Short mmCIF file of N, CA and C in Angstrom, two decimals:
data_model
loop_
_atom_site.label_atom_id
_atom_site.label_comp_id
_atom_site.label_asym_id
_atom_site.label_seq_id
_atom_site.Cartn_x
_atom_site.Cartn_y
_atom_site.Cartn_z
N UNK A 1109 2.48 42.05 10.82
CA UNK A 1109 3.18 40.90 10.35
C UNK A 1109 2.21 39.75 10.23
N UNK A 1110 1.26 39.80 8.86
CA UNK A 1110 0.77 38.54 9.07
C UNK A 1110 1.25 37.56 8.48
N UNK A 1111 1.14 36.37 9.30
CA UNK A 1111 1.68 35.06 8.86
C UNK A 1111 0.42 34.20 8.29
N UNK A 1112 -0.05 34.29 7.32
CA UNK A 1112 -0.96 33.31 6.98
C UNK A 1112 -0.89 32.15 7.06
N UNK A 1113 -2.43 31.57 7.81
CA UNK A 1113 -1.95 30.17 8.19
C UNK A 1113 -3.23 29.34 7.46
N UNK A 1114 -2.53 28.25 7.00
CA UNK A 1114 -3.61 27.54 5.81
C UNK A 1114 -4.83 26.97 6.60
N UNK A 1115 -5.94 27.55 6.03
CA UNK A 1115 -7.41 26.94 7.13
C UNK A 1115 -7.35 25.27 6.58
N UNK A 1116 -7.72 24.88 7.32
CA UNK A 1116 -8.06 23.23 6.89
C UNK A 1116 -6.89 22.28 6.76
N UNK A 1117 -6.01 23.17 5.54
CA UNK A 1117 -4.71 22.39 5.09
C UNK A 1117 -5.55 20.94 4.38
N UNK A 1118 -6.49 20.72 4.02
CA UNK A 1118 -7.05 19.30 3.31
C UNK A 1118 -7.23 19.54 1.84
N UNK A 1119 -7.37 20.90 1.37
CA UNK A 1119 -7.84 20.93 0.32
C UNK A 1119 -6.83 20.03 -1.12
N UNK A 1120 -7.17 19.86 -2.34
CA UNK A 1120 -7.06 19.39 -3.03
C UNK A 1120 -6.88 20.29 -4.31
N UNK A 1121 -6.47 20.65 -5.59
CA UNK A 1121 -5.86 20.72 -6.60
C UNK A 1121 -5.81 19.99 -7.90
N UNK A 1122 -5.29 20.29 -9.14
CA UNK A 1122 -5.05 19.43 -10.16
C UNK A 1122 -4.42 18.24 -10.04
N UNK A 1123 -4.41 17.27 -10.90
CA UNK A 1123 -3.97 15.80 -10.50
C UNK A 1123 -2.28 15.72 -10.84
N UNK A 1124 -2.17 14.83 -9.91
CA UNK A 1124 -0.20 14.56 -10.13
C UNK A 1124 0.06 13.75 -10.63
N UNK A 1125 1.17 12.80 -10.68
CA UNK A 1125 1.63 11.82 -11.13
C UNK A 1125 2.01 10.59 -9.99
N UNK A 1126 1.08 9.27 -10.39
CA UNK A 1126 1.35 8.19 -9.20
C UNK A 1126 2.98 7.67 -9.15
N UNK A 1127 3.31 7.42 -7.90
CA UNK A 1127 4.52 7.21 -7.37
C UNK A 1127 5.49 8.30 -6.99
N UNK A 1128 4.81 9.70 -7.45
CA UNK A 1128 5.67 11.05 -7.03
C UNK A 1128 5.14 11.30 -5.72
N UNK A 1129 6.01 11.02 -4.33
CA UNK A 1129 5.46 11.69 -3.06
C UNK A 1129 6.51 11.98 -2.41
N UNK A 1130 5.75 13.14 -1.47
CA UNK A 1130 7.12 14.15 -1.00
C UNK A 1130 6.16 14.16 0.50
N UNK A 1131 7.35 13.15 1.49
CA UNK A 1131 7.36 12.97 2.73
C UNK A 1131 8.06 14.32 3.41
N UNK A 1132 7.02 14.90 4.46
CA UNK A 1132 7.60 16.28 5.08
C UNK A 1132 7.56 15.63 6.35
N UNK A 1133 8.76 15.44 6.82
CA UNK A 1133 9.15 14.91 8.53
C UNK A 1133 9.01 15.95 9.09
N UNK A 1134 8.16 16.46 10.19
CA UNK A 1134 8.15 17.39 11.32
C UNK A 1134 9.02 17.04 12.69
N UNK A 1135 9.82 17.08 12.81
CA UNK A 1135 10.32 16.98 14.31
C UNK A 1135 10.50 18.18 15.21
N UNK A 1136 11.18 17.52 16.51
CA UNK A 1136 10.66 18.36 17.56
C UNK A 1136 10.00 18.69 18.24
N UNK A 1137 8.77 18.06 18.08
CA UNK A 1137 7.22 18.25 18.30
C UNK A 1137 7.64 18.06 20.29
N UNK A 1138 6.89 18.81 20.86
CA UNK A 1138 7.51 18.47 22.31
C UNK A 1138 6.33 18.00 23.06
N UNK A 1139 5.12 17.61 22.58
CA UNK A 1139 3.77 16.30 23.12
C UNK A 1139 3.45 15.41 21.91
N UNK A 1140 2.87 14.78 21.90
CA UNK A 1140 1.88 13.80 21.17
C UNK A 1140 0.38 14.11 20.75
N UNK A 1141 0.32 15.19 21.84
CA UNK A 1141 -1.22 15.44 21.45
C UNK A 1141 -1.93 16.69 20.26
N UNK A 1142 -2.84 16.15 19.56
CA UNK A 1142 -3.36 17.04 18.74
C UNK A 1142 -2.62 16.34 17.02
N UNK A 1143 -2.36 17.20 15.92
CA UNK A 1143 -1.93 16.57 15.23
C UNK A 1143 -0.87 18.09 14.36
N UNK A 1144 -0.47 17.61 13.08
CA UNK A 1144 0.26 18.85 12.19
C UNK A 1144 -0.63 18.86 11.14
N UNK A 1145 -0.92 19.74 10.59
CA UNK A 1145 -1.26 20.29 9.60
C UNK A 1145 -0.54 20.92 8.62
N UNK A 1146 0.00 20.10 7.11
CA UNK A 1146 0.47 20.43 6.52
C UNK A 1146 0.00 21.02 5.30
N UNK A 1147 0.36 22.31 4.01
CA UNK A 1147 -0.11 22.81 2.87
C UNK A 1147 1.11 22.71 2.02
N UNK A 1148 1.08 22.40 1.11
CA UNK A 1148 1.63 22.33 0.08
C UNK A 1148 1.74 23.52 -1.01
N UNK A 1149 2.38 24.01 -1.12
CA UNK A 1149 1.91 25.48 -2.37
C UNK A 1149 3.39 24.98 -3.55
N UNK A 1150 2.70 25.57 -4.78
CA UNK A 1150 3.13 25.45 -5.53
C UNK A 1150 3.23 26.88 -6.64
N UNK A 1151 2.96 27.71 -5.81
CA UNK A 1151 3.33 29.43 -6.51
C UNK A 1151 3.55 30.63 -5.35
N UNK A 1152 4.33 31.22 -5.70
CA UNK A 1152 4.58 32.69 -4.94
C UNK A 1152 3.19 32.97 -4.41
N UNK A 1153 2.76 33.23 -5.27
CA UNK A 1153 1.45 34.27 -5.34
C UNK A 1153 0.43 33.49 -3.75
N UNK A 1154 0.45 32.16 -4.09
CA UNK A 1154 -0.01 31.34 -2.82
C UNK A 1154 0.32 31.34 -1.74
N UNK A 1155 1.66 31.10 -1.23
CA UNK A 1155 2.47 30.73 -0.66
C UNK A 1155 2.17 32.17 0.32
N UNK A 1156 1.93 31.57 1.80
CA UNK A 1156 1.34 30.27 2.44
C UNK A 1156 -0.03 31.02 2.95
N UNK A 1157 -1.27 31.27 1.58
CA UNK A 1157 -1.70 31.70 2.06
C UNK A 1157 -3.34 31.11 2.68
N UNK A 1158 -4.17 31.32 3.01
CA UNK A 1158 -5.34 30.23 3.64
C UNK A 1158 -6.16 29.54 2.47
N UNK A 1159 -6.40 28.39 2.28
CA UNK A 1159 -6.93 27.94 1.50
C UNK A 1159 -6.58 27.82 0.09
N UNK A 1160 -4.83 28.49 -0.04
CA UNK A 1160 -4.88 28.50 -1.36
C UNK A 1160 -3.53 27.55 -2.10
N UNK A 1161 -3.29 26.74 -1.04
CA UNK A 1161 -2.72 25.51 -0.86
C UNK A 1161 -2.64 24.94 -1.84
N UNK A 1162 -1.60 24.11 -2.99
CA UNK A 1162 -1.87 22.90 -4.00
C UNK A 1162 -2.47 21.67 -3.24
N UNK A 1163 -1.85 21.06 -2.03
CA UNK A 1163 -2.52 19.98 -1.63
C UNK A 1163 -2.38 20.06 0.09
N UNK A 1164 -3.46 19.34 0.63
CA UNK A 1164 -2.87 19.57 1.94
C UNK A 1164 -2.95 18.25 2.65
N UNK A 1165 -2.29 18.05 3.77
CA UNK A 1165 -2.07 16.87 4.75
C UNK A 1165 -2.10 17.14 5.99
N UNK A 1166 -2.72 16.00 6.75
CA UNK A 1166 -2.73 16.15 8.20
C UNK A 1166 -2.60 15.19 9.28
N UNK A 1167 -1.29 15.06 10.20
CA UNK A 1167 -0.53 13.76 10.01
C UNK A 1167 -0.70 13.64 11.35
N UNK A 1168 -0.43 12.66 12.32
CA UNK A 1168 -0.61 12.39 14.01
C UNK A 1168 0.96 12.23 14.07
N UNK A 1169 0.61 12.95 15.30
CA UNK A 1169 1.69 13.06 16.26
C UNK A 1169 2.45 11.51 17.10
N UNK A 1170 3.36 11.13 16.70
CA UNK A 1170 4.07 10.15 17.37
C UNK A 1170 5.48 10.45 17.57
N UNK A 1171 5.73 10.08 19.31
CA UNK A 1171 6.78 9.94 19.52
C UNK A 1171 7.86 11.00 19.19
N UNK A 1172 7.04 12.73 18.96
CA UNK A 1172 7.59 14.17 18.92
C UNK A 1172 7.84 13.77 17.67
N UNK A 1173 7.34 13.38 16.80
CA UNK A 1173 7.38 13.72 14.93
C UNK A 1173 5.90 13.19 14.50
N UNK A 1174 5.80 14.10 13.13
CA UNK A 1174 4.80 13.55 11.96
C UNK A 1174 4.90 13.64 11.03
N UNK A 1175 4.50 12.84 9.57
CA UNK A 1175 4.87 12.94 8.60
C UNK A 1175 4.11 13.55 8.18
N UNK A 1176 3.90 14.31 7.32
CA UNK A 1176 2.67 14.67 6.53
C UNK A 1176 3.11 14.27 4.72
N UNK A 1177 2.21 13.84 4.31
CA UNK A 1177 2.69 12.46 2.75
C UNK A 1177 1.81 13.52 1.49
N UNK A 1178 2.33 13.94 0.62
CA UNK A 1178 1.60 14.51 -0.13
C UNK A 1178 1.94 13.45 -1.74
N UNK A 1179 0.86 12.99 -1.87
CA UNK A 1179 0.79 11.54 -3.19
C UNK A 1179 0.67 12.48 -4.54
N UNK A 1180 1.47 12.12 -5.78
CA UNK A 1180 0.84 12.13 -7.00
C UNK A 1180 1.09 13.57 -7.15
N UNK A 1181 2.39 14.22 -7.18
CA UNK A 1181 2.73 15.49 -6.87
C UNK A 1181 3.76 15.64 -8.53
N UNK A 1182 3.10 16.29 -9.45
CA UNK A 1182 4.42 16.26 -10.20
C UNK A 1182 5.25 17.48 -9.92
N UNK A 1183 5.88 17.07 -10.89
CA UNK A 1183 7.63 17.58 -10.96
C UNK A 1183 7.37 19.43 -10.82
N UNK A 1184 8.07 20.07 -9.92
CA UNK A 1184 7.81 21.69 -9.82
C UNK A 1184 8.49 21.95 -8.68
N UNK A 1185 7.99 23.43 -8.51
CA UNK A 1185 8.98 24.02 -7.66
C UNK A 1185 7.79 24.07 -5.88
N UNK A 1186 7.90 23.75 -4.64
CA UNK A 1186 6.93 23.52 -3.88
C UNK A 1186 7.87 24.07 -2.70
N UNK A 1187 6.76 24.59 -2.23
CA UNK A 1187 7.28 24.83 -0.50
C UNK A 1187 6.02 24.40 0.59
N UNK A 1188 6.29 24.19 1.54
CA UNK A 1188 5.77 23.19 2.50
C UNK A 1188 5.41 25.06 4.05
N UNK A 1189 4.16 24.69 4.16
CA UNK A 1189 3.43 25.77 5.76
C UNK A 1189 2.87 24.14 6.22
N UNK A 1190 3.66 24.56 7.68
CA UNK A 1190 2.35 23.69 8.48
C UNK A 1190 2.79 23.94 9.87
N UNK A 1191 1.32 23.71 10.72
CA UNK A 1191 1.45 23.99 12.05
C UNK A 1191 0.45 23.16 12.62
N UNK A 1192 1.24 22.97 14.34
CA UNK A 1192 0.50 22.19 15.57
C UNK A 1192 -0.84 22.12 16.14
N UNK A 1193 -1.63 21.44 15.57
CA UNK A 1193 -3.30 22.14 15.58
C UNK A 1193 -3.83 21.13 16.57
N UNK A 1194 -4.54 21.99 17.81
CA UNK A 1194 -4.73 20.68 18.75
C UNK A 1194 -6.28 20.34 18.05
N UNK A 1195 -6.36 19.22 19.27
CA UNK A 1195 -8.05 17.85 18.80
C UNK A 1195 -8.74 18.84 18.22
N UNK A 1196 -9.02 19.33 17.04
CA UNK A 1196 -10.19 19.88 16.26
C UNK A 1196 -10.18 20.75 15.99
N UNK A 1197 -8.73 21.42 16.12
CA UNK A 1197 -8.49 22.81 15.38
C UNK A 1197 -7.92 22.61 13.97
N UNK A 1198 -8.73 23.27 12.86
CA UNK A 1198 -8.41 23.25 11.36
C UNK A 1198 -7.31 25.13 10.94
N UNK A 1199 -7.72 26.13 12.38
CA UNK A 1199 -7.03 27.08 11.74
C UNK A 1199 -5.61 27.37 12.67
N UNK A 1200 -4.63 28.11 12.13
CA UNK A 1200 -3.54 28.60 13.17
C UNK A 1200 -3.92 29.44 13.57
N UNK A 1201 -3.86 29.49 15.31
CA UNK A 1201 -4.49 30.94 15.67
C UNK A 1201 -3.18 31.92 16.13
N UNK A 1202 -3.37 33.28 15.52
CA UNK A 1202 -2.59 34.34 15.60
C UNK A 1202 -2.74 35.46 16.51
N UNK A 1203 -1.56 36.20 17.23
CA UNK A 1203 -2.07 37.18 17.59
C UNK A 1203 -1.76 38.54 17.47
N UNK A 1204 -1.38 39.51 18.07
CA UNK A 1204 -0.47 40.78 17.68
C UNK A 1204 0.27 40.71 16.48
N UNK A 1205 -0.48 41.71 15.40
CA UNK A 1205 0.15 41.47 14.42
C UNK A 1205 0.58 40.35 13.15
N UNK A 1206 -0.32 39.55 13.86
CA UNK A 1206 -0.33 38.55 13.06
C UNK A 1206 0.47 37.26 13.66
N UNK A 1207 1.00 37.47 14.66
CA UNK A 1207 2.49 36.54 15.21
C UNK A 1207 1.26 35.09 15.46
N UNK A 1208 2.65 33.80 14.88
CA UNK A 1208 1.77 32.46 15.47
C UNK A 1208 1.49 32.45 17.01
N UNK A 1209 0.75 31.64 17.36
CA UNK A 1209 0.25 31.59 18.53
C UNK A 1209 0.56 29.66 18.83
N UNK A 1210 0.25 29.05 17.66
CA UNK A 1210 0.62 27.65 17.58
C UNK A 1210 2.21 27.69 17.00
N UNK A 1211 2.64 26.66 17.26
CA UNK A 1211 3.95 25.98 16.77
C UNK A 1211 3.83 25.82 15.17
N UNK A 1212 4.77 26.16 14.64
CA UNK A 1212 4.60 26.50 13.34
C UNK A 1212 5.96 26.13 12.58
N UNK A 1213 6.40 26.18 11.08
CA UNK A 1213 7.06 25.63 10.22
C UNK A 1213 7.57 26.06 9.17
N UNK A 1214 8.32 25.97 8.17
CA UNK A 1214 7.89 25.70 6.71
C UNK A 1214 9.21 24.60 5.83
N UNK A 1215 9.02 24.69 5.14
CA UNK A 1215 9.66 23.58 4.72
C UNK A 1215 11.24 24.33 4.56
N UNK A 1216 12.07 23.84 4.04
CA UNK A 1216 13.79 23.96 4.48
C UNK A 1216 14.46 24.81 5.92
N UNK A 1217 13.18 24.90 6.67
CA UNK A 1217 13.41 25.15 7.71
C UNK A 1217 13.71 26.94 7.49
N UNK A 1218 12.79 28.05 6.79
CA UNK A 1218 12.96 28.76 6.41
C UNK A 1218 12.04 29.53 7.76
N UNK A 1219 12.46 31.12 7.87
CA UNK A 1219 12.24 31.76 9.54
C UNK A 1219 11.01 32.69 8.85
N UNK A 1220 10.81 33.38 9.83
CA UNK A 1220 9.85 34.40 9.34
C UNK A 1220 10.27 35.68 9.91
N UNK A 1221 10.14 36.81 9.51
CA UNK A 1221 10.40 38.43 9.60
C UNK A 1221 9.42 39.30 10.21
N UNK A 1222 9.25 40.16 8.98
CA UNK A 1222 7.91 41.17 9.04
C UNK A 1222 6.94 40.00 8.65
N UNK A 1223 6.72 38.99 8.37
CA UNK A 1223 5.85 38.05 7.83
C UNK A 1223 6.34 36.66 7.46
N UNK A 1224 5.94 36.08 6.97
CA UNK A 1224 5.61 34.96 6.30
C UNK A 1224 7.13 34.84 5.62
N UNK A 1225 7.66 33.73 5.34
CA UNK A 1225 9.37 33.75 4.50
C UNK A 1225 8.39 34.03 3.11
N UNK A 1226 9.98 34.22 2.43
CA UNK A 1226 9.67 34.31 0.75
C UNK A 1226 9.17 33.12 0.43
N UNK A 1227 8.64 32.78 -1.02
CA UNK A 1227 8.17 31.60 -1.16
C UNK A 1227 9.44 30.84 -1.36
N UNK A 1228 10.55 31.44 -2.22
CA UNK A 1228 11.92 30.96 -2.53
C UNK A 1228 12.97 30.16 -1.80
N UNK A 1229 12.66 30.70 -0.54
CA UNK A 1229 12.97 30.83 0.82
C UNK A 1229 13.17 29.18 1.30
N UNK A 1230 11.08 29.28 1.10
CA UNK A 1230 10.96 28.02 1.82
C UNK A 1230 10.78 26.73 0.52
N UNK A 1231 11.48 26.78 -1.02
CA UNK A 1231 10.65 25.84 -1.82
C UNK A 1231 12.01 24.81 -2.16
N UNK A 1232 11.62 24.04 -2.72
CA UNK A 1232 12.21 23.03 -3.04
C UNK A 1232 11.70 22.56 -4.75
N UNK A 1233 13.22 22.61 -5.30
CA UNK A 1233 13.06 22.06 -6.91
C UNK A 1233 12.64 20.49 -6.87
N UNK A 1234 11.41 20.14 -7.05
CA UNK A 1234 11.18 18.78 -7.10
C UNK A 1234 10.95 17.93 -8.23
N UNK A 1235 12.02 17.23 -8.77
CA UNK A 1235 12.32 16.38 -9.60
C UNK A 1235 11.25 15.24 -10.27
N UNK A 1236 10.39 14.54 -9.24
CA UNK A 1236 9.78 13.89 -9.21
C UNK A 1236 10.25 12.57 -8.62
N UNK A 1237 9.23 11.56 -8.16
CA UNK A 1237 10.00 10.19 -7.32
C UNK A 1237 9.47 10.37 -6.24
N UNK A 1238 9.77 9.40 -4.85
CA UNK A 1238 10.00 9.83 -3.74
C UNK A 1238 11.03 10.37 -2.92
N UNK A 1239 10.43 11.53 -1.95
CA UNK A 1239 11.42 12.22 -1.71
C UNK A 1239 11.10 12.59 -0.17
N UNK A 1240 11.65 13.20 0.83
CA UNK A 1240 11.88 13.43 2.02
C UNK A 1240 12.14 14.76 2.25
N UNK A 1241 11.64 15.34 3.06
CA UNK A 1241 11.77 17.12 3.46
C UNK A 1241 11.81 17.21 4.92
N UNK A 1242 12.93 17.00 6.02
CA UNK A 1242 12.60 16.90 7.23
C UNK A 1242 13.02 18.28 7.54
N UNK A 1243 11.81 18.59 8.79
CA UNK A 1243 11.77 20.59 9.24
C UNK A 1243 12.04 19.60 11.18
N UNK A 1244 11.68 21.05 11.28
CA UNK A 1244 11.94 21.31 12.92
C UNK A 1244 10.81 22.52 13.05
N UNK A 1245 9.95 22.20 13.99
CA UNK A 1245 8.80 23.08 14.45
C UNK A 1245 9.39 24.09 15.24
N UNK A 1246 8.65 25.24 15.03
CA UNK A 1246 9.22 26.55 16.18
C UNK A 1246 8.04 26.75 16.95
N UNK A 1247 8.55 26.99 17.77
CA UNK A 1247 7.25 27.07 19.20
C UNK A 1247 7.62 28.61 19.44
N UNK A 1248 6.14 29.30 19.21
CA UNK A 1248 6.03 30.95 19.29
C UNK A 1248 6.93 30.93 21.21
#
C-alpha cells in the first residue's frame, strides 16, 4: 500500500491567474510544532505522487491549524496531499507497506485503502476566485 508522499511539496508549475487562491485549512493538528506540507495536483496520473505536484505550500502550525495558500491557480479540477513534517523534514516517512508514519491528509477529507484515495476522491471543481478547502489531519 503505497501512499506517496510529495518530497518537498515547494515545487512550482505553469503560471495561473492573479487573484485565483485556494486556502487549504488543516485542522486538528494536536502540537504547534514543526509545520504542514501541502501539494497541489492537478491530474490523475499525478495525484499524489512525489514531486509531481502542480504547486506546493508549506504553512506553520498555529494554535492546532495551518493554512497552506496556493496563489494564481486557474480554473480546473485539483486535489490537495499534505502532511505533518517536523523542523526540517521535506519527506513523509512511511512504513510497512507503505502506511504513513506522519499525520497525513487530502483534501475533501478523502481516506485511504490499499493506497493513496482516487484522485476523484480527493479533487475539487475549481471555478476560479478565492476559495477555502478545510480538511482534518489523520494521525497514523
Amino acid at each position: 500500500m503505497a501512499v506517496a508522499v510529495v518530497t518537498g511539496l515547494v515545487g512550482g508549475a505553469a503560471e495561473g491567474q492573479q487573484g485565483n487562491t485556494i486556502n487549504v485549512v488543516v485542522g486538528g493538528i494536536r502540537d504547534n510544532t514543526g509545520s504542514i506540507r501541502c501539494g497541489l495536483f492537478n491530474s490523475p496520473s499525478t495525484f499524489p505522487k512525489d514531486g509531481q505536484e502542480y504547486k506546493g505550500a508549506v504553512a506553520p502550525i498555529a494554535n492546532g491549524q495551518a493554512t497552506c495558500t496556493f496563489a494564481d491557480v486557474p480554473p480546473g479540477t485539483y486535489a490537495v496531499a499534505y502532511f505533518k513534517a517536523r523542523p526540517g523534514q521535506t519527506k513523509m516517512e512511511t512504513g510497512l507497506f507503505g502506511m504513513p508514519q506522519d499525520p497525513y491528509g487530502f483534501s475533501r477529507n478523502a481516506t485511504i485503502g490499499m493506497g493513496p484515495p482516487p484522485f476523484n476522491s480527493a479533487a475539487y471543481a475549481y471555478p476560479g476566485g478565492p476559495t477555502t478547502w478545510p480538511v482534518t489531519i489523520t494521525y497514523p
